[in-house]
XYZ file of C-alpha atoms in Angstrom:
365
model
C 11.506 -26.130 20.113
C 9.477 -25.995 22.843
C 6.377 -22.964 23.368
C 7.954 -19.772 24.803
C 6.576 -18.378 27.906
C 7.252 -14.547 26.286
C 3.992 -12.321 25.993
C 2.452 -12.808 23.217
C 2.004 -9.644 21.298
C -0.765 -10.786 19.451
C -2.661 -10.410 23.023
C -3.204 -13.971 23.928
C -1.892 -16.353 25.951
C 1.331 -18.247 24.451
C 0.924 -21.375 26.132
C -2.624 -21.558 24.768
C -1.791 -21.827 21.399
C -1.864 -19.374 17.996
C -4.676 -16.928 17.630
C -7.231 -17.044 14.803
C -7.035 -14.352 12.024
C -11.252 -15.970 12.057
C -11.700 -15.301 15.426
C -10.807 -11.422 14.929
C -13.306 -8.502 13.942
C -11.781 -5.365 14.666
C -13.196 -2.199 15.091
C -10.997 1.005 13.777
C -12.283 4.049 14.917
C -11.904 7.359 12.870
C -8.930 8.867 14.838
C -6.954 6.491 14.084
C -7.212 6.155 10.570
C -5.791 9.664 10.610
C -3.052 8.884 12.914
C -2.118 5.949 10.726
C -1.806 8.224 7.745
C 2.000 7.189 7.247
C 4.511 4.855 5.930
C 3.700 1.474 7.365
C 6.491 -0.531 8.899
C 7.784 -2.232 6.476
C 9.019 1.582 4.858
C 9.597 2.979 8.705
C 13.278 3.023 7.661
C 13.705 3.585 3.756
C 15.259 6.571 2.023
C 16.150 7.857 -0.812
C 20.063 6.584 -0.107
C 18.208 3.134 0.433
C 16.857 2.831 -2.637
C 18.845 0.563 -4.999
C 18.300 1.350 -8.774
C 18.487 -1.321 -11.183
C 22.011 -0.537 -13.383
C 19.966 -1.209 -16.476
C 16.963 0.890 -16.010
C 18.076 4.876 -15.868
C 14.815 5.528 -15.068
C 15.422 4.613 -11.465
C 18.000 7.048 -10.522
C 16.491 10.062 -12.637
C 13.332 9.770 -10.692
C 15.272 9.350 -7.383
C 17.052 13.054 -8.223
C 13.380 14.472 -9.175
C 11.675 13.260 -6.416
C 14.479 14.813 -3.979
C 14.481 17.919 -5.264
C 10.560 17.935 -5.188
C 10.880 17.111 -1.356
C 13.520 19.978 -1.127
C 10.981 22.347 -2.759
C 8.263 21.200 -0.002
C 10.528 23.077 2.575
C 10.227 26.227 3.724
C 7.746 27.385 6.983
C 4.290 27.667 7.216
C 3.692 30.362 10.249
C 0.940 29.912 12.310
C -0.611 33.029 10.833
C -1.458 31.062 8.198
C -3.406 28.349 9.863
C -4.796 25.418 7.579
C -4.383 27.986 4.333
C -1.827 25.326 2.747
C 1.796 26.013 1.327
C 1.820 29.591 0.489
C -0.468 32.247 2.611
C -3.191 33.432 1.184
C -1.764 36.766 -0.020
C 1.759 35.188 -1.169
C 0.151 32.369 -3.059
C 1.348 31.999 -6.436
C -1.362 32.348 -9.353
C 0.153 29.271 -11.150
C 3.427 27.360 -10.190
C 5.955 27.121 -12.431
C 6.387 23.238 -11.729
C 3.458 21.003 -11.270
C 2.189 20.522 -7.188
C 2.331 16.814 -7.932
C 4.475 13.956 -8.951
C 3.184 10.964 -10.478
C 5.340 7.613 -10.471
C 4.595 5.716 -13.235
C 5.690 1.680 -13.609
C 5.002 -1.235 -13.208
C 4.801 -3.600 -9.815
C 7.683 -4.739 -7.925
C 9.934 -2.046 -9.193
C 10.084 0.285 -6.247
C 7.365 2.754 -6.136
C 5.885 2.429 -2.623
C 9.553 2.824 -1.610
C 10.346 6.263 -3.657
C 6.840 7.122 -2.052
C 7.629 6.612 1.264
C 11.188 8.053 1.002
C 9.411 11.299 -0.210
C 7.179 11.640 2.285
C 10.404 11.222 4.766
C 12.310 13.404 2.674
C 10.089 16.500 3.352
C 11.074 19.034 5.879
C 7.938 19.011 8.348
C 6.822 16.906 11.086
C 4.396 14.264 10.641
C 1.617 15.939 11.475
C 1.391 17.804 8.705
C 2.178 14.766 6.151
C -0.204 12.081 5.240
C 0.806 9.474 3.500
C -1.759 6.004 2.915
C -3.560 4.093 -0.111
C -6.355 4.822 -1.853
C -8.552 2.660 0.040
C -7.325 4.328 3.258
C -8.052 7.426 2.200
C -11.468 6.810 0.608
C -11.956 4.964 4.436
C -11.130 8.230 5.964
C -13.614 9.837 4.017
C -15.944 7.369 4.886
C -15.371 7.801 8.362
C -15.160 11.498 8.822
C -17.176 12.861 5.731
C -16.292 14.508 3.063
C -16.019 18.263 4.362
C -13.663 17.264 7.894
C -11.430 14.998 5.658
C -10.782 18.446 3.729
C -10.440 19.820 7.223
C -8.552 17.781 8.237
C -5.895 17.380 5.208
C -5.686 20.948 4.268
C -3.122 22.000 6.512
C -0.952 19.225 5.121
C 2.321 19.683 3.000
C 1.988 16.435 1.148
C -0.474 13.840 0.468
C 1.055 10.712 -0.513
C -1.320 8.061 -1.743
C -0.218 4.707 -3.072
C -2.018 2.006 -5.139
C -4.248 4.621 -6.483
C -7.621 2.697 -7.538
C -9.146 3.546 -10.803
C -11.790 0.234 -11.089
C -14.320 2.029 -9.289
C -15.673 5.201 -11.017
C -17.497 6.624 -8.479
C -14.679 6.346 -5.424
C -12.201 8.225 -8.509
C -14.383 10.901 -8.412
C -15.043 11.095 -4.844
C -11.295 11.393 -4.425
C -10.348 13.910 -7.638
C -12.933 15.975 -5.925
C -10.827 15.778 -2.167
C -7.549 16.221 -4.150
C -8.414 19.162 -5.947
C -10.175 20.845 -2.536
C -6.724 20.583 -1.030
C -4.710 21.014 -4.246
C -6.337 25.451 -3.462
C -4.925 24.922 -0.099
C -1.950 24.223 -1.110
C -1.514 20.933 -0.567
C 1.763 19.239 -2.585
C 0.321 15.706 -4.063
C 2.429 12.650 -4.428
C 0.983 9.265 -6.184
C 1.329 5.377 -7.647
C -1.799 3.733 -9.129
C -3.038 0.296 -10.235
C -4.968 -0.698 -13.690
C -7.906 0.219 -15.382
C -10.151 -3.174 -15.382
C -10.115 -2.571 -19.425
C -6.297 -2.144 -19.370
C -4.528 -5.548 -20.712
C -0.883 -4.360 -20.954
C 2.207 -5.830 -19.260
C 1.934 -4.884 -15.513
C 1.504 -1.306 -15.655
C -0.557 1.281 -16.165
C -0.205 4.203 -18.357
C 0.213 7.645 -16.900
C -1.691 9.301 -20.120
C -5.047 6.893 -18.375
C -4.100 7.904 -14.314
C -4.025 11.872 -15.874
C -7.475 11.169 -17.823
C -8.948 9.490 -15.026
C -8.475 12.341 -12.470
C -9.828 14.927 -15.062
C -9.139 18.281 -13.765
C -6.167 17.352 -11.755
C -3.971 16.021 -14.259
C -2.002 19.872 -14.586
C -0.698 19.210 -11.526
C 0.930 15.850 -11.487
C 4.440 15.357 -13.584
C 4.611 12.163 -14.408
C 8.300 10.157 -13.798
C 8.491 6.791 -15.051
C 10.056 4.273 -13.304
C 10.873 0.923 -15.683
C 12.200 -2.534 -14.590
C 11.622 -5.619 -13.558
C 10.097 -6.927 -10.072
C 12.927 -6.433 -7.646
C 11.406 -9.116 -5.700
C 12.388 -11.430 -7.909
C 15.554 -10.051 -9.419
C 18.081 -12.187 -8.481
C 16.371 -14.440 -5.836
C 15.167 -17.860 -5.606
C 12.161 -19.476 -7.192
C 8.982 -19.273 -4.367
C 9.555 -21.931 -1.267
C 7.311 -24.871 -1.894
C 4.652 -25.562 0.777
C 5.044 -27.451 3.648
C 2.474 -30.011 4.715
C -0.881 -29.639 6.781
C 1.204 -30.619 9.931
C 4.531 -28.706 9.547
C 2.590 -25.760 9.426
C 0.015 -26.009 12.739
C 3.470 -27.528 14.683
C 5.216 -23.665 13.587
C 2.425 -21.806 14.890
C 2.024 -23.623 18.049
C 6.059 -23.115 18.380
C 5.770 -18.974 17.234
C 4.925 -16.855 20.237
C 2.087 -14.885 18.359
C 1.629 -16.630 15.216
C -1.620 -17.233 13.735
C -3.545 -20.253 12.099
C -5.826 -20.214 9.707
C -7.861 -22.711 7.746
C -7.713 -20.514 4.097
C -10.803 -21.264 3.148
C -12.430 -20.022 6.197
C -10.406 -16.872 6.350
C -11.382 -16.026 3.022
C -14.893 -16.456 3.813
C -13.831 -14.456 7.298
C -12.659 -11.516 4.799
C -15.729 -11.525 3.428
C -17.233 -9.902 6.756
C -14.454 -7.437 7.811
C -14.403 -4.072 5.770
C -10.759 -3.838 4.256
C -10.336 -0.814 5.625
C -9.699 -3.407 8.870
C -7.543 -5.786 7.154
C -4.306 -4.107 8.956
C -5.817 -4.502 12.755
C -6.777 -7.936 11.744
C -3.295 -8.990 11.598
C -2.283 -6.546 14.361
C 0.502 -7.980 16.616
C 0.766 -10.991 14.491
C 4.217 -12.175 14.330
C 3.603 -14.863 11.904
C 1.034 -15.723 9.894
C -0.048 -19.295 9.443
C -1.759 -20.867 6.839
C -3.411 -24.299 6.068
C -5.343 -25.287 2.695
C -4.063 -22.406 0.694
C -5.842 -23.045 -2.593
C -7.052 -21.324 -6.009
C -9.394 -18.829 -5.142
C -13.148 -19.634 -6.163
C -14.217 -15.747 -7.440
C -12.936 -12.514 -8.386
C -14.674 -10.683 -5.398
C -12.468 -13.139 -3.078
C -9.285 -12.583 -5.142
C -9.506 -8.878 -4.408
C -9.658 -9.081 -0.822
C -6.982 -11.383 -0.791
C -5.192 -8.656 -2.457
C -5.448 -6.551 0.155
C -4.989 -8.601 3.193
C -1.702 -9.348 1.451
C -1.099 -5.714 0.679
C -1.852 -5.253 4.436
C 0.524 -8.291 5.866
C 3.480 -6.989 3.281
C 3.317 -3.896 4.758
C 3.862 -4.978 8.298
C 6.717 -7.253 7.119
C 4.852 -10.056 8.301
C 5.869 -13.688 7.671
C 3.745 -16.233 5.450
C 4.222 -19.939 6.221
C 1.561 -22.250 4.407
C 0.747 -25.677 2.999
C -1.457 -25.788 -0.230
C -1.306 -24.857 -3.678
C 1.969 -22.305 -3.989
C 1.149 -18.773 -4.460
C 1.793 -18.545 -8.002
C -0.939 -20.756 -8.373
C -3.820 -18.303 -6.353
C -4.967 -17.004 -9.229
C -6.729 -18.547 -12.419
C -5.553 -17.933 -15.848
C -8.426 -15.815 -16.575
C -7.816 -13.299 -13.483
C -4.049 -12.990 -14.654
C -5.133 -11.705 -17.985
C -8.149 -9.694 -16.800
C -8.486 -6.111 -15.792
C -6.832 -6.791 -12.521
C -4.051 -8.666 -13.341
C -2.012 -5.977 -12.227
C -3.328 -6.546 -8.662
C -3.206 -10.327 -8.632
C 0.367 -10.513 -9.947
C 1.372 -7.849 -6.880
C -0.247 -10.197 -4.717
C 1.528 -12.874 -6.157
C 5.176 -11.183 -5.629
C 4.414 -9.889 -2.209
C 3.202 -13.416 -0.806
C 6.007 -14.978 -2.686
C 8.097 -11.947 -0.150
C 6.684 -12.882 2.477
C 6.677 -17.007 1.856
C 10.682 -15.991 1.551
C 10.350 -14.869 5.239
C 8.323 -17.719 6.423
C 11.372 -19.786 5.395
C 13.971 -18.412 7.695
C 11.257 -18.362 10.713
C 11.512 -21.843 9.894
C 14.851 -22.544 9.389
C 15.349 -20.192 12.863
């Protein structure tokens, strides 16, 4: 296969080769961190319809019926008498709801909860601009980037607030966020979440709701919590992970890939180390395929988590994985998969794995 002459949407030339993931430091400004508060590609198109419960876990399908007729009770019209005043106006407001403003999904990773999230925040009747929908570390970004009183400002006029991969490993960000959420919970504001582990929490891949409701102290009245059990749909049914290819095999790809990327891993994790994560999506940005070389074990725990993010970050932009290395399932030591983030590494883990998958058939294609 010869180069292709087609522009290369990762803004280079495509006859001068693949672009550098290194070479990249990306500057986001505030605006659009609020324009980007919704379902990245890789849930542009999912639904509730889409979603394919496991046969052997009820769970699934009783927490696909709640969370529809949660986005059916997030109709109705707000007027534009009532400005940013949230659900209800101000003199119709309800002095307590008889169902809780928020769901919680509760389970464990790989079994579908970004989806259900996403196909909620489709699922309610409003435009976009009135729906947010992003992770944790987006939103405490946002914050970062507008302060704390616009963000409220800015979000109170919402219906919903999704927020995925809510982190609880960092005390003081938890309370900087309970303190947002409840701001816009009086506005009226309908709250919709996932979250990750506790670093002290040891137990199979999830995390308990009872800890998520303690964490978020005064806000834990207005979550119901639906659990969602099963195993990692990833790899339900599907292959063991592709084996990597050689040093060579991989560089020959991305010279072949209009828009592909190459990357020595050990320099882009020491790359990471200089980009805020909050920049991890434009790094990859127009990236078709990413390209690895030297994937090995990663040396620290401070690495490992930004590697969990970039691959958060390429998953959600369905973006192909092609390396040579150490496999994926082999990132991680044995002491990070039975720390307090094990939760995060073994997500990691799966979604490489997904996107490894991918790599194959750009191969094979």
């Amino acid at each position: 296969m010869s180069a292709s002459t087609t522009p290369d949407p990762a803004g280079g030339d495509p006859l001068a080769g693949p672009v550098a993931l290194c070479s990249r430091e990306p500057r986001v400004p505030a605006e659009r961190l609020v324009a980007e508060l919704v379902p990245p590609p890789r849930f542009d198109s999912v639904r509730f319809d889409t979603y394919i419960p496991d046969p052997a876990q009820p769970s699934q399908r009783s927490a696909v019926k709640v969370l529809g007729e949660f986005a059916a009770g997030l109709g109705g019209d707000r007027a534009a008498g009532e400005g940013r005043r949230g659900l209800w106006p101000r003199r119709q407001r309800r002095p307590s709801a008889p169902e809780p403003r928020g769901v919680y999904l509760d389970g464990g990773y790989g079994v579908g909860k970004t989806h259900l999230l996403a196909s909620l925040w489709h699922a309610v009747p409003a435009a976009p601009e009135v729906k947010a929908f992003g992770t944790f570390v987006e939103l405490t970004n946002l914050v970062g980037a507008l302060g704390f009183q616009q963000t409220v400002r800015t979000l109170s006029g919402h219906r919903l607030l999704c927020i995925d991969e809510f982190e609880l490993d960092d005390p003081g960000d938890t309370v900087l966020v309970s303190s947002l959420l409840s701001r816009l919970v009086a506005e009226g504001v309908a709250l919709a979440a996932t979250s990750n582990t506790l670093p002290d929490k040891l137990g199979e891949g999830r995390f308990a709701a009872a800890d998520f409701l303690r964490e978020i102290q005064g806000l834990s009245a207005h979550f119901r919590a639906l659990r969602i059990d099963g195993d990692d749909y990833r790899h339900r049914g599907l292959p063991t992970p592709p084996a990597p290819r050689e040093d060579a095999a991989v560089s020959r790809l991305a010279h072949q890939r209009p828009g592909a990327s190459l990357d020595d891993f050990g320099a882009l994790l020491d790359h990471l180390a200089r980009v805020h994560p909050s920049r991890y999506g434009a790094l990859c940005e127009g990236v078709t395929t990413v390209c690895l070389t030297g994937v090995r074990a990663v040396p620290d725990q401070t690495t490992a988590l930004r590697l969990v993010v970039l691959a958060d970050r390429l998953y959600d932009r369905e973006i192909p994985v092609v390396a040579s290395g150490v496999p994926f399932d082999r990132l991680f030591s044995e002491e990070m998969l039975n720390g307090g983030y094990r939760k995060k590494y073994f997500r990691a883990i799966s979604r490489l794995t997904a996107l490894a998958r991918d790599g194959e058939r750009v191969a094979a294609g």
